[in-house]
mmCIF file of C-alpha atoms in Angstrom:
data_model
loop_
_atom_site.group_PDB
_atom_site.id
_atom_site.type_symbol
_atom_site.label_atom_id
_atom_site.label_comp_id
_atom_site.label_asym_id
_atom_site.label_seq_id
_atom_site.Cartn_x
_atom_site.Cartn_y
_atom_site.Cartn_z
ATOM 1 C CA UNK A 713 3.725 -28.131 22.611
ATOM 2 C CA UNK A 714 2.681 -24.428 22.413
ATOM 3 C CA UNK A 715 4.889 -21.173 21.360
ATOM 4 C CA UNK A 716 4.379 -17.593 22.037
ATOM 5 C CA UNK A 717 3.692 -15.728 18.869
ATOM 6 C CA UNK A 718 3.703 -11.521 19.372
ATOM 7 C CA UNK A 719 1.278 -10.243 16.768
ATOM 8 C CA UNK A 720 1.262 -6.180 15.634
ATOM 9 C CA UNK A 721 -2.475 -4.997 16.651
ATOM 10 C CA UNK A 722 -2.743 -1.243 16.280
ATOM 11 C CA UNK A 723 0.196 0.435 17.752
ATOM 12 C CA UNK A 724 0.665 -2.385 19.906
ATOM 13 C CA UNK A 725 0.719 -6.122 20.075
ATOM 14 C CA UNK A 726 -1.479 -9.444 21.006
ATOM 15 C CA UNK A 727 1.038 -12.182 22.359
ATOM 16 C CA UNK A 728 -0.526 -15.693 21.461
ATOM 17 C CA UNK A 729 0.220 -18.905 22.940
ATOM 18 C CA UNK A 730 -0.302 -21.330 19.454
ATOM 19 C CA UNK A 731 0.762 -25.013 18.775
ATOM 20 C CA UNK A 732 4.110 -24.913 17.998
ATOM 21 C CA UNK A 733 3.185 -27.110 14.686
ATOM 22 C CA UNK A 734 1.760 -23.677 13.159
ATOM 23 C CA UNK A 735 3.882 -22.442 10.428
ATOM 24 C CA UNK A 736 4.924 -18.550 10.096
ATOM 25 C CA UNK A 737 4.995 -17.258 6.795
ATOM 26 C CA UNK A 738 7.504 -13.962 6.716
ATOM 27 C CA UNK A 739 10.683 -13.062 4.289
ATOM 28 C CA UNK A 740 13.057 -11.036 6.102
ATOM 29 C CA UNK A 741 16.451 -10.042 4.545
ATOM 30 C CA UNK A 742 19.187 -11.986 6.451
ATOM 31 C CA UNK A 743 21.553 -8.558 5.954
ATOM 32 C CA UNK A 744 19.093 -6.337 7.200
ATOM 33 C CA UNK A 745 20.462 -5.536 10.641
ATOM 34 C CA UNK A 746 23.871 -4.943 8.711
ATOM 35 C CA UNK A 747 22.746 -2.167 6.354
ATOM 36 C CA UNK A 748 24.903 1.177 6.707
ATOM 37 C CA UNK A 749 22.082 3.423 5.479
ATOM 38 C CA UNK A 750 24.516 6.200 5.985
ATOM 39 C CA UNK A 751 26.754 4.634 2.876
ATOM 40 C CA UNK A 752 23.570 3.371 1.099
ATOM 41 C CA UNK A 753 21.680 6.927 0.981
ATOM 42 C CA UNK A 754 25.213 8.477 -0.447
ATOM 43 C CA UNK A 755 25.920 5.527 -2.977
ATOM 44 C CA UNK A 756 22.535 5.647 -4.291
ATOM 45 C CA UNK A 757 22.040 9.492 -4.668
ATOM 46 C CA UNK A 758 25.368 9.625 -6.323
ATOM 47 C CA UNK A 759 24.638 7.163 -8.827
ATOM 48 C CA UNK A 760 21.131 7.365 -9.374
ATOM 49 C CA UNK A 761 19.623 4.513 -11.704
ATOM 50 C CA UNK A 762 19.384 5.700 -15.612
ATOM 51 C CA UNK A 763 19.178 9.555 -14.459
ATOM 52 C CA UNK A 764 21.621 12.262 -13.884
ATOM 53 C CA UNK A 765 21.968 13.500 -10.319
ATOM 54 C CA UNK A 766 19.574 15.770 -8.581
ATOM 55 C CA UNK A 767 22.342 18.449 -8.794
ATOM 56 C CA UNK A 768 23.011 17.723 -12.368
ATOM 57 C CA UNK A 769 19.482 17.864 -12.915
ATOM 58 C CA UNK A 770 18.958 21.396 -11.518
ATOM 59 C CA UNK A 771 21.966 22.329 -13.275
ATOM 60 C CA UNK A 772 20.421 21.237 -16.486
ATOM 61 C CA UNK A 773 16.787 22.348 -16.036
ATOM 62 C CA UNK A 774 17.194 25.499 -13.997
ATOM 63 C CA UNK A 775 14.008 24.805 -12.166
ATOM 64 C CA UNK A 776 11.994 27.144 -10.235
ATOM 65 C CA UNK A 777 9.192 25.311 -8.711
ATOM 66 C CA UNK A 778 10.414 21.737 -7.829
ATOM 67 C CA UNK A 779 7.404 19.696 -6.226
ATOM 68 C CA UNK A 780 8.173 16.300 -4.285
ATOM 69 C CA UNK A 781 5.078 13.784 -3.905
ATOM 70 C CA UNK A 782 5.012 12.321 -0.473
ATOM 71 C CA UNK A 783 2.996 9.455 1.049
ATOM 72 C CA UNK A 784 -0.172 10.167 3.238
ATOM 73 C CA UNK A 785 -0.522 8.355 6.518
ATOM 74 C CA UNK A 786 -1.708 5.207 5.458
ATOM 75 C CA UNK A 787 2.103 4.158 3.581
ATOM 76 C CA UNK A 788 4.557 4.413 6.491
ATOM 77 C CA UNK A 789 7.559 5.873 5.182
ATOM 78 C CA UNK A 790 11.377 5.973 6.456
ATOM 79 C CA UNK A 791 11.649 10.055 5.632
ATOM 80 C CA UNK A 792 15.167 9.888 6.960
ATOM 81 C CA UNK A 793 16.304 7.793 3.982
ATOM 82 C CA UNK A 794 14.045 8.679 1.272
ATOM 83 C CA UNK A 795 13.221 12.573 2.145
ATOM 84 C CA UNK A 796 15.683 14.209 3.949
ATOM 85 C CA UNK A 797 18.432 13.155 1.420
ATOM 86 C CA UNK A 798 16.610 14.409 -1.122
ATOM 87 C CA UNK A 799 15.863 17.828 0.437
ATOM 88 C CA UNK A 800 19.762 18.204 1.549
ATOM 89 C CA UNK A 801 20.805 17.416 -2.257
ATOM 90 C CA UNK A 802 18.723 20.027 -3.461
ATOM 91 C CA UNK A 803 20.200 22.511 -1.105
ATOM 92 C CA UNK A 804 23.343 21.599 -1.744
ATOM 93 C CA UNK A 805 22.628 22.392 -5.572
ATOM 94 C CA UNK A 806 21.420 25.744 -4.583
ATOM 95 C CA UNK A 807 17.639 25.467 -4.346
ATOM 96 C CA UNK A 808 16.036 28.015 -1.850
ATOM 97 C CA UNK A 809 13.276 26.352 0.584
ATOM 98 C CA UNK A 810 10.923 28.672 -1.123
ATOM 99 C CA UNK A 811 11.469 26.920 -4.208
ATOM 100 C CA UNK A 812 10.416 23.462 -2.907
ATOM 101 C CA UNK A 813 6.485 22.254 -2.159
ATOM 102 C CA UNK A 814 5.520 18.818 -0.675
ATOM 103 C CA UNK A 815 2.319 17.601 -2.010
ATOM 104 C CA UNK A 816 0.757 14.759 -0.024
ATOM 105 C CA UNK A 817 -0.480 11.909 -1.845
ATOM 106 C CA UNK A 818 -3.825 11.058 -0.559
ATOM 107 C CA UNK A 819 -5.300 9.845 -3.609
ATOM 108 C CA UNK A 820 -9.064 10.062 -2.347
ATOM 109 C CA UNK A 821 -7.931 9.068 1.168
ATOM 110 C CA UNK A 822 -8.527 11.779 3.779
ATOM 111 C CA UNK A 823 -6.178 14.654 4.074
ATOM 112 C CA UNK A 824 -3.961 14.754 6.767
ATOM 113 C CA UNK A 825 -3.994 16.676 9.856
ATOM 114 C CA UNK A 826 -1.037 19.111 10.491
ATOM 115 C CA UNK A 827 -0.303 17.242 13.424
ATOM 116 C CA UNK A 828 0.210 14.019 11.417
ATOM 117 C CA UNK A 829 1.976 15.833 9.067
ATOM 118 C CA UNK A 830 4.450 16.807 11.764
ATOM 119 C CA UNK A 831 4.399 13.665 13.458
ATOM 120 C CA UNK A 832 5.004 11.657 10.356
ATOM 121 C CA UNK A 833 7.345 13.691 8.343
ATOM 122 C CA UNK A 834 9.025 15.521 10.986
ATOM 123 C CA UNK A 835 8.463 18.853 12.499
ATOM 124 C CA UNK A 836 11.971 20.307 11.194
ATOM 125 C CA UNK A 837 10.633 19.727 7.487
ATOM 126 C CA UNK A 838 6.959 21.242 7.868
ATOM 127 C CA UNK A 839 8.360 24.198 9.444
ATOM 128 C CA UNK A 840 11.112 24.697 6.273
ATOM 129 C CA UNK A 841 8.845 23.864 3.378
ATOM 130 C CA UNK A 842 5.289 24.820 2.442
ATOM 131 C CA UNK A 843 3.218 21.336 2.213
ATOM 132 C CA UNK A 844 -0.234 20.679 0.996
ATOM 133 C CA UNK A 845 -2.702 17.655 1.066
ATOM 134 C CA UNK A 846 -4.000 16.682 -2.217
ATOM 135 C CA UNK A 847 -7.676 16.980 -2.256
ATOM 136 C CA UNK A 848 -9.133 14.882 -5.514
ATOM 137 C CA UNK A 849 -12.255 16.660 -5.817
ATOM 138 C CA UNK A 850 -10.806 20.021 -6.181
ATOM 139 C CA UNK A 851 -10.139 21.649 -9.916
ATOM 140 C CA UNK A 852 -7.300 19.779 -11.471
ATOM 141 C CA UNK A 853 -5.410 20.297 -14.624
ATOM 142 C CA UNK A 854 -6.086 17.776 -17.593
ATOM 143 C CA UNK A 855 -3.169 16.641 -19.100
ATOM 144 C CA UNK A 856 -4.783 14.211 -21.869
ATOM 145 C CA UNK A 857 -6.104 10.601 -22.228
ATOM 146 C CA UNK A 858 -4.669 7.271 -21.140
ATOM 147 C CA UNK A 859 -5.172 4.022 -22.940
ATOM 148 C CA UNK A 860 -8.279 2.281 -21.596
ATOM 149 C CA UNK A 861 -9.822 5.485 -22.373
ATOM 150 C CA UNK A 862 -8.748 7.099 -19.001
ATOM 151 C CA UNK A 863 -9.015 11.115 -18.630
ATOM 152 C CA UNK A 864 -6.189 11.679 -16.677
ATOM 153 C CA UNK A 865 -6.727 14.842 -14.240
ATOM 154 C CA UNK A 866 -3.467 15.627 -12.112
ATOM 155 C CA UNK A 867 -2.983 18.111 -9.429
ATOM 156 C CA UNK A 868 -2.018 21.572 -10.226
ATOM 157 C CA UNK A 869 0.903 21.878 -8.122
ATOM 158 C CA UNK A 870 2.345 18.726 -9.602
ATOM 159 C CA UNK A 871 1.686 19.793 -13.046
ATOM 160 C CA UNK A 872 2.999 23.478 -12.763
ATOM 161 C CA UNK A 873 6.428 21.720 -11.366
ATOM 162 C CA UNK A 874 9.741 22.472 -13.308
ATOM 163 C CA UNK A 875 11.041 19.220 -11.517
ATOM 164 C CA UNK A 876 8.279 16.911 -10.528
ATOM 165 C CA UNK A 877 10.423 14.086 -7.709
ATOM 166 C CA UNK A 878 8.290 11.619 -5.334
ATOM 167 C CA UNK A 879 9.262 9.610 -2.679
ATOM 168 C CA UNK A 880 7.756 6.580 -1.677
ATOM 169 C CA UNK A 881 7.611 2.506 -0.530
ATOM 170 C CA UNK A 882 7.835 -0.457 -2.777
ATOM 171 C CA UNK A 883 6.214 -3.170 -1.453
ATOM 172 C CA UNK A 884 3.149 -5.920 -3.120
ATOM 173 C CA UNK A 885 -0.094 -4.295 -3.926
ATOM 174 C CA UNK A 886 -3.043 -6.247 -4.219
ATOM 175 C CA UNK A 887 -4.051 -4.252 -7.891
ATOM 176 C CA UNK A 888 -0.863 -2.466 -9.225
ATOM 177 C CA UNK A 889 1.399 -5.359 -8.674
ATOM 178 C CA UNK A 890 3.650 -3.491 -6.597
ATOM 179 C CA UNK A 891 3.449 0.014 -4.959
ATOM 180 C CA UNK A 892 5.614 2.916 -5.263
ATOM 181 C CA UNK A 893 6.941 4.952 -8.080
ATOM 182 C CA UNK A 894 4.679 5.553 -10.679
ATOM 183 C CA UNK A 895 1.714 5.155 -7.931
ATOM 184 C CA UNK A 896 2.762 8.676 -6.684
ATOM 185 C CA UNK A 897 1.190 10.179 -9.489
ATOM 186 C CA UNK A 898 -1.615 8.220 -10.131
ATOM 187 C CA UNK A 899 -3.737 7.381 -8.132
ATOM 188 C CA UNK A 900 -1.887 9.393 -5.679
ATOM 189 C CA UNK A 901 -2.287 12.890 -6.951
ATOM 190 C CA UNK A 902 -5.127 12.408 -9.278
ATOM 191 C CA UNK A 903 -8.693 13.828 -9.716
ATOM 192 C CA UNK A 904 -11.681 11.588 -8.829
ATOM 193 C CA UNK A 905 -12.713 10.719 -11.993
ATOM 194 C CA UNK A 906 -9.123 9.733 -13.474
ATOM 195 C CA UNK A 907 -8.852 7.454 -10.159
ATOM 196 C CA UNK A 908 -12.250 6.225 -10.384
ATOM 197 C CA UNK A 909 -11.532 5.240 -14.211
ATOM 198 C CA UNK A 910 -8.416 3.627 -13.324
ATOM 199 C CA UNK A 911 -9.527 1.590 -10.380
ATOM 200 C CA UNK A 912 -12.282 -0.151 -12.152
ATOM 201 C CA UNK A 913 -9.116 -2.083 -13.888
ATOM 202 C CA UNK A 914 -9.132 -4.159 -11.030
ATOM 203 C CA UNK A 915 -11.900 -6.088 -12.344
ATOM 204 C CA UNK A 916 -9.105 -7.586 -14.975
ATOM 205 C CA UNK A 917 -7.766 -11.007 -13.865
ATOM 206 C CA UNK A 918 -3.953 -9.848 -14.672
ATOM 207 C CA UNK A 919 -4.392 -6.914 -11.743
ATOM 208 C CA UNK A 920 -3.321 -8.541 -8.686
ATOM 209 C CA UNK A 921 -0.676 -8.856 -5.889
ATOM 210 C CA UNK A 922 2.931 -9.277 -7.172
ATOM 211 C CA UNK A 923 1.803 -9.494 -10.768
ATOM 212 C CA UNK A 924 2.929 -6.952 -13.727
ATOM 213 C CA UNK A 925 2.860 -9.085 -16.753
ATOM 214 C CA UNK A 926 -0.425 -7.814 -18.810
ATOM 215 C CA UNK A 927 -1.410 -5.655 -15.473
ATOM 216 C CA UNK A 928 -3.203 -2.653 -17.166
ATOM 217 C CA UNK A 929 -3.623 -1.059 -13.661
ATOM 218 C CA UNK A 930 0.186 -0.465 -13.693
ATOM 219 C CA UNK A 931 0.951 0.010 -17.458
ATOM 220 C CA UNK A 932 -1.372 2.920 -17.657
ATOM 221 C CA UNK A 933 -0.062 4.383 -14.304
ATOM 222 C CA UNK A 934 3.233 3.971 -15.811
ATOM 223 C CA UNK A 935 1.460 6.241 -18.454
ATOM 224 C CA UNK A 936 0.366 8.502 -16.418
ATOM 225 C CA UNK A 937 3.670 9.515 -14.450
ATOM 226 C CA UNK A 938 5.200 9.859 -18.299
ATOM 227 C CA UNK A 939 2.735 12.125 -19.126
ATOM 228 C CA UNK A 940 2.885 14.323 -16.355
ATOM 229 C CA UNK A 941 6.481 14.178 -16.280
ATOM 230 C CA UNK A 942 7.501 12.717 -13.366
ATOM 231 C CA UNK A 943 11.387 12.945 -13.457
ATOM 232 C CA UNK A 944 12.993 11.507 -10.221
ATOM 233 C CA UNK A 945 12.166 9.211 -7.341
ATOM 234 C CA UNK A 946 13.675 7.925 -3.969
ATOM 235 C CA UNK A 947 11.808 4.324 -3.232
ATOM 236 C CA UNK A 948 12.609 2.323 0.113
ATOM 237 C CA UNK A 949 12.131 -1.241 -0.626
ATOM 238 C CA UNK A 950 10.886 -3.281 2.415
ATOM 239 C CA UNK A 951 10.676 -6.662 3.695
ATOM 240 C CA UNK A 952 7.541 -8.209 4.811
ATOM 241 C CA UNK A 953 7.849 -7.215 8.188
ATOM 242 C CA UNK A 954 7.508 -3.613 6.692
ATOM 243 C CA UNK A 955 11.158 -2.853 7.332
ATOM 244 C CA UNK A 956 13.334 -0.782 4.662
ATOM 245 C CA UNK A 957 15.843 -3.587 3.247
ATOM 246 C CA UNK A 958 17.362 -1.522 0.202
ATOM 247 C CA UNK A 959 16.708 1.756 -1.606
ATOM 248 C CA UNK A 960 16.587 2.709 -4.723
ATOM 249 C CA UNK A 961 17.162 6.309 -6.684
ATOM 250 C CA UNK A 962 16.989 7.705 -10.058
ATOM 251 C CA UNK A 963 14.375 7.262 -12.980
ATOM 252 C CA UNK A 964 10.925 7.044 -12.321
ATOM 253 C CA UNK A 965 10.320 3.887 -13.727
ATOM 254 C CA UNK A 966 14.107 2.148 -14.031
ATOM 255 C CA UNK A 967 14.958 3.001 -10.628
ATOM 256 C CA UNK A 968 11.370 1.871 -9.630
ATOM 257 C CA UNK A 969 11.725 -1.714 -11.983
ATOM 258 C CA UNK A 970 15.482 -2.541 -10.041
ATOM 259 C CA UNK A 971 13.397 -2.062 -6.615
ATOM 260 C CA UNK A 972 10.665 -4.365 -7.783
ATOM 261 C CA UNK A 973 13.401 -7.089 -8.322
ATOM 262 C CA UNK A 974 14.643 -6.324 -4.826
ATOM 263 C CA UNK A 975 11.070 -6.483 -3.136
ATOM 264 C CA UNK A 976 9.895 -9.614 -4.960
ATOM 265 C CA UNK A 977 12.983 -11.693 -3.069
ATOM 266 C CA UNK A 978 11.788 -10.060 0.095
ATOM 267 C CA UNK A 979 8.154 -10.460 0.133
ATOM 268 C CA UNK A 980 6.856 -13.285 -1.889
ATOM 269 C CA UNK A 981 7.248 -16.455 -0.540
ATOM 270 C CA UNK A 982 6.823 -19.537 -2.114
ATOM 271 C CA UNK A 983 4.719 -22.477 -0.690
ATOM 272 C CA UNK A 984 3.682 -26.033 -1.591
ATOM 273 C CA UNK A 985 0.906 -26.600 0.042
ATOM 274 C CA UNK A 986 -2.428 -24.721 0.778
ATOM 275 C CA UNK A 987 -3.166 -24.394 4.438
ATOM 276 C CA UNK A 988 -6.738 -25.620 6.253
ATOM 277 C CA UNK A 989 -6.646 -22.394 8.139
ATOM 278 C CA UNK A 990 -5.090 -18.836 8.118
ATOM 279 C CA UNK A 991 -4.341 -16.645 10.672
ATOM 280 C CA UNK A 992 -3.193 -13.108 9.173
ATOM 281 C CA UNK A 993 -2.606 -9.603 10.643
ATOM 282 C CA UNK A 994 -1.698 -6.608 8.559
ATOM 283 C CA UNK A 995 1.301 -6.104 10.628
ATOM 284 C CA UNK A 996 -0.391 -3.202 12.952
ATOM 285 C CA UNK A 997 -0.797 0.611 12.421
ATOM 286 C CA UNK A 998 -1.066 1.947 9.798
ATOM 287 C CA UNK A 999 -2.175 -1.188 7.815
ATOM 288 C CA UNK A 1000 -4.820 -1.650 10.033
ATOM 289 C CA UNK A 1001 -6.018 1.843 10.632
ATOM 290 C CA UNK A 1002 -9.379 0.801 9.296
ATOM 291 C CA UNK A 1003 -10.904 -2.285 7.193
ATOM 292 C CA UNK A 1004 -10.444 -0.327 3.877
ATOM 293 C CA UNK A 1005 -6.838 -0.650 4.553
ATOM 294 C CA UNK A 1006 -6.836 -4.184 6.344
ATOM 295 C CA UNK A 1007 -8.432 -5.794 3.500
ATOM 296 C CA UNK A 1008 -5.228 -6.014 1.590
ATOM 297 C CA UNK A 1009 -3.806 -8.236 4.035
ATOM 298 C CA UNK A 1010 -6.776 -10.400 3.591
ATOM 299 C CA UNK A 1011 -6.441 -10.513 -0.231
ATOM 300 C CA UNK A 1012 -2.939 -12.193 0.742
ATOM 301 C CA UNK A 1013 -4.083 -14.286 3.100
ATOM 302 C CA UNK A 1014 -6.564 -16.319 0.507
ATOM 303 C CA UNK A 1015 -3.601 -17.159 -1.939
ATOM 304 C CA UNK A 1016 -2.150 -19.310 0.533
ATOM 305 C CA UNK A 1017 -5.292 -21.510 1.918
ATOM 306 C CA UNK A 1018 -7.633 -24.058 0.483
ATOM 307 C CA UNK A 1019 -11.108 -23.025 -0.662
ATOM 308 C CA UNK A 1020 -13.853 -23.600 2.516
ATOM 309 C CA UNK A 1021 -11.179 -23.176 5.018
ATOM 310 C CA UNK A 1022 -11.121 -20.543 7.354
ATOM 311 C CA UNK A 1023 -9.200 -17.119 7.758
ATOM 312 C CA UNK A 1024 -9.123 -14.773 10.625
ATOM 313 C CA UNK A 1025 -7.787 -11.366 10.388
ATOM 314 C CA UNK A 1026 -6.288 -9.398 12.864
ATOM 315 C CA UNK A 1027 -6.690 -5.658 12.596
ATOM 316 C CA UNK A 1028 -7.863 -3.287 15.300
ATOM 317 C CA UNK A 1029 -9.430 -0.860 12.878
ATOM 318 C CA UNK A 1030 -9.726 1.946 15.399
ATOM 319 C CA UNK A 1031 -11.272 4.024 12.501
ATOM 320 C CA UNK A 1032 -13.593 1.452 11.610
ATOM 321 C CA UNK A 1033 -14.712 0.667 7.877
ATOM 322 C CA UNK A 1034 -12.904 3.828 7.146
ATOM 323 C CA UNK A 1035 -14.364 5.272 4.019
ATOM 324 C CA UNK A 1036 -18.163 6.196 3.152
ATOM 325 C CA UNK A 1037 -18.748 4.207 -0.475
ATOM 326 C CA UNK A 1038 -16.820 1.033 1.043
ATOM 327 C CA UNK A 1039 -19.385 0.980 3.796
ATOM 328 C CA UNK A 1040 -22.266 1.654 1.866
ATOM 329 C CA UNK A 1041 -21.676 -1.224 -0.638
ATOM 330 C CA UNK A 1042 -21.083 -3.364 2.488
ATOM 331 C CA UNK A 1043 -24.383 -2.257 4.319
ATOM 332 C CA UNK A 1044 -26.277 -2.491 1.289
ATOM 333 C CA UNK A 1045 -25.174 -5.979 0.510
ATOM 334 C CA UNK A 1046 -26.733 -9.333 2.083
ATOM 335 C CA UNK A 1047 -24.223 -11.487 0.692
ATOM 336 C CA UNK A 1048 -20.963 -11.581 -1.372
ATOM 337 C CA UNK A 1049 -22.700 -12.375 -4.378
ATOM 338 C CA UNK A 1050 -24.585 -9.025 -4.790
ATOM 339 C CA UNK A 1051 -21.463 -7.524 -4.956
ATOM 340 C CA UNK A 1052 -20.110 -9.604 -7.711
ATOM 341 C CA UNK A 1053 -23.062 -9.099 -9.584
ATOM 342 C CA UNK A 1054 -22.877 -4.971 -8.895
ATOM 343 C CA UNK A 1055 -19.590 -4.308 -9.831
ATOM 344 C CA UNK A 1056 -20.114 -5.745 -13.396
ATOM 345 C CA UNK A 1057 -22.603 -3.183 -13.792
ATOM 346 C CA UNK A 1058 -21.182 -0.060 -12.219
ATOM 347 C CA UNK A 1059 -17.801 0.522 -10.526
ATOM 348 C CA UNK A 1060 -17.428 3.205 -7.591
ATOM 349 C CA UNK A 1061 -14.163 3.623 -5.809
ATOM 350 C CA UNK A 1062 -14.762 2.550 -2.449
ATOM 351 C CA UNK A 1063 -17.047 0.069 -3.542
ATOM 352 C CA UNK A 1064 -13.983 -1.737 -5.164
ATOM 353 C CA UNK A 1065 -12.737 -2.750 -2.094
ATOM 354 C CA UNK A 1066 -16.081 -4.014 -0.321
ATOM 355 C CA UNK A 1067 -16.341 -6.231 -3.836
ATOM 356 C CA UNK A 1068 -12.631 -7.322 -2.594
ATOM 357 C CA UNK A 1069 -13.603 -8.978 0.206
ATOM 358 C CA UNK A 1070 -16.776 -10.339 -0.893
ATOM 359 C CA UNK A 1071 -14.403 -11.860 -3.450
ATOM 360 C CA UNK A 1072 -12.621 -13.712 -0.890
ATOM 361 C CA UNK A 1073 -15.786 -14.440 0.894
ATOM 362 C CA UNK A 1074 -17.782 -16.191 -1.556
ATOM 363 C CA UNK A 1075 -14.622 -18.827 -1.283
ATOM 364 C CA UNK A 1076 -13.736 -18.759 2.481
ATOM 365 C CA UNK A 1077 -15.499 -18.701 5.949
ATOM 366 C CA UNK A 1078 -13.791 -15.032 7.183
ATOM 367 C CA UNK A 1079 -13.634 -14.214 10.782
ATOM 368 C CA UNK A 1080 -11.928 -10.915 12.421
ATOM 369 C CA UNK A 1081 -10.449 -9.974 15.442
ATOM 370 C CA UNK A 1082 -10.593 -6.108 15.970
ATOM 371 C CA UNK A 1083 -12.190 -3.176 18.054
ATOM 372 C CA UNK A 1084 -15.171 -2.945 15.811
ATOM 373 C CA UNK A 1085 -18.795 -3.659 17.105
ATOM 374 C CA UNK A 1086 -19.933 -6.843 16.167
ATOM 375 C CA UNK A 1087 -22.645 -5.689 14.013
ATOM 376 C CA UNK A 1088 -20.568 -3.592 11.985
ATOM 377 C CA UNK A 1089 -17.916 -6.674 11.653
ATOM 378 C CA UNK A 1090 -21.001 -8.951 10.007
ATOM 379 C CA UNK A 1091 -21.336 -5.966 7.852
ATOM 380 C CA UNK A 1092 -18.055 -7.282 6.132
ATOM 381 C CA UNK A 1093 -18.905 -11.041 5.701
ATOM 382 C CA UNK A 1094 -17.140 -11.436 8.340
ATOM 383 C CA UNK A 1095 -17.700 -13.430 12.020
ATOM 384 C CA UNK A 1096 -16.412 -11.345 15.045
ATOM 385 C CA UNK A 1097 -13.688 -12.943 17.217
ATOM 386 C CA UNK A 1098 -13.463 -12.377 20.967
ATOM 387 C CA UNK A 1099 -10.611 -14.827 21.924
ATOM 388 C CA UNK A 1100 -8.413 -16.134 19.508
ATOM 389 C CA UNK A 1101 -7.619 -19.138 21.632
ATOM 390 C CA UNK A 1102 -11.292 -20.233 21.566
ATOM 391 C CA UNK A 1103 -11.280 -19.774 17.582
ATOM 392 C CA UNK A 1104 -8.358 -22.067 17.390
ATOM 393 C CA UNK A 1105 -10.061 -24.925 19.772
ATOM 394 C CA UNK A 1106 -12.871 -24.540 17.784
ATOM 395 C CA UNK A 1107 -12.376 -24.218 14.087
ATOM 396 C CA UNK A 1108 -8.899 -26.228 13.920
ATOM 397 C CA UNK A 1109 -8.299 -29.377 14.309
ATOM 398 C CA UNK A 1110 -5.233 -30.878 15.599
ATOM 399 C CA UNK A 1111 -4.302 -32.549 11.841
ATOM 400 C CA UNK A 1112 -4.641 -29.043 9.987
ATOM 401 C CA UNK A 1113 -1.799 -27.012 8.431
ATOM 402 C CA UNK A 1114 -2.205 -23.409 9.529
ATOM 403 C CA UNK A 1115 -0.150 -20.732 8.391
ATOM 404 C CA UNK A 1116 0.275 -17.969 10.627
ATOM 405 C CA UNK A 1117 1.356 -14.745 8.400
ATOM 406 C CA UNK A 1118 2.239 -11.511 11.078
ATOM 407 C CA UNK A 1119 2.903 -9.158 8.388
ATOM 408 C CA UNK A 1120 0.394 -9.903 5.809
ATOM 409 C CA UNK A 1121 -0.269 -6.324 4.339
ATOM 410 C CA UNK A 1122 3.962 -7.197 2.765
ATOM 411 C CA UNK A 1123 3.838 -10.952 2.578
ATOM 412 C CA UNK A 1124 2.560 -12.541 -0.620
ATOM 413 C CA UNK A 1125 2.491 -16.477 -0.767
ATOM 414 C CA UNK A 1126 2.976 -17.928 -4.092
ATOM 415 C CA UNK A 1127 1.437 -21.468 -4.171
ATOM 416 C CA UNK A 1128 3.195 -23.565 -6.570
ATOM 417 C CA UNK A 1129 2.213 -27.194 -6.974
#
């Protein structure tokens, strides 16, 4: 018996006929379709978590420069839920358009093109407000030193703000535990030295998906947000399908912590058996825009499979590997062990993702269905797959327990024996 499963691939999808016994891992809020977003937005902005309303903040602090940190193209955001209401409330509070700037939190990603900004944020918004890409190589403002010896260099536009706000998405993150909140500031709008030093904390065992306890990557990002005076956030919570299921508004930390609890319910799936094989998709564009982004789904898939069992990653990767240092580390490494040894001696942002792939490749044979050339795929410690059904027939037996994760970037399997 087979069943048809639709798997997101780039901006399209693959229609796969796979054995009916394969178990799909995804968690979707039962009430998602019944959400009255207009009412939820009104209630959330009228009663922020542990914070005055935006209108009250404006009245109290009388800010002349307001900066809102927004996401780049790699982070899909429903701007009508998190950004437009924020702008509307500021307008109602008497703030004129010229006093509001939108700062795109690129971290160390490439800048967004004007066309991409228009397509993602909306022409009505970019025509009204000043916006700019954060560029981590440019001169930053030194804000102080964080714990773990991390120097904090922040975008000058953010540091000059009288009122600093941020919008974003709360979802599982393979180093920070969860995205959103404080991550808009660090790494979102920080200098290269800060981001690289901060990311070196990923080597610590507590820096992993869906974990905050003892996670210094998370803790130092909270310090950075406080030091840079991030004041107010609007974050949407997404389920494993990357669909919005809730909204938190208010204090940069308290509102975010409430959002994390909601995220756990929608993205963490408990399993009692490890699989003999896993087929995982990132969930499509933009999560599979390149291998640099698609790696997160591979990491999550590794949590639910036996050591030595195959993992098939489905990711279009139309921009190939996606980052220069990431590519350099992969091209230099003949074996995964090379990168495990290298990262102990030197840490480079970009190289950290190559190490993350190598860490999985040391334990499991990896396969990739993508648009990348065969030679490039092999440099990622994966074998290219042209036909998924052929992969299933050759590498998976009828008795095997197989998990399918259609939205691997936001689905975290949690094994409990």
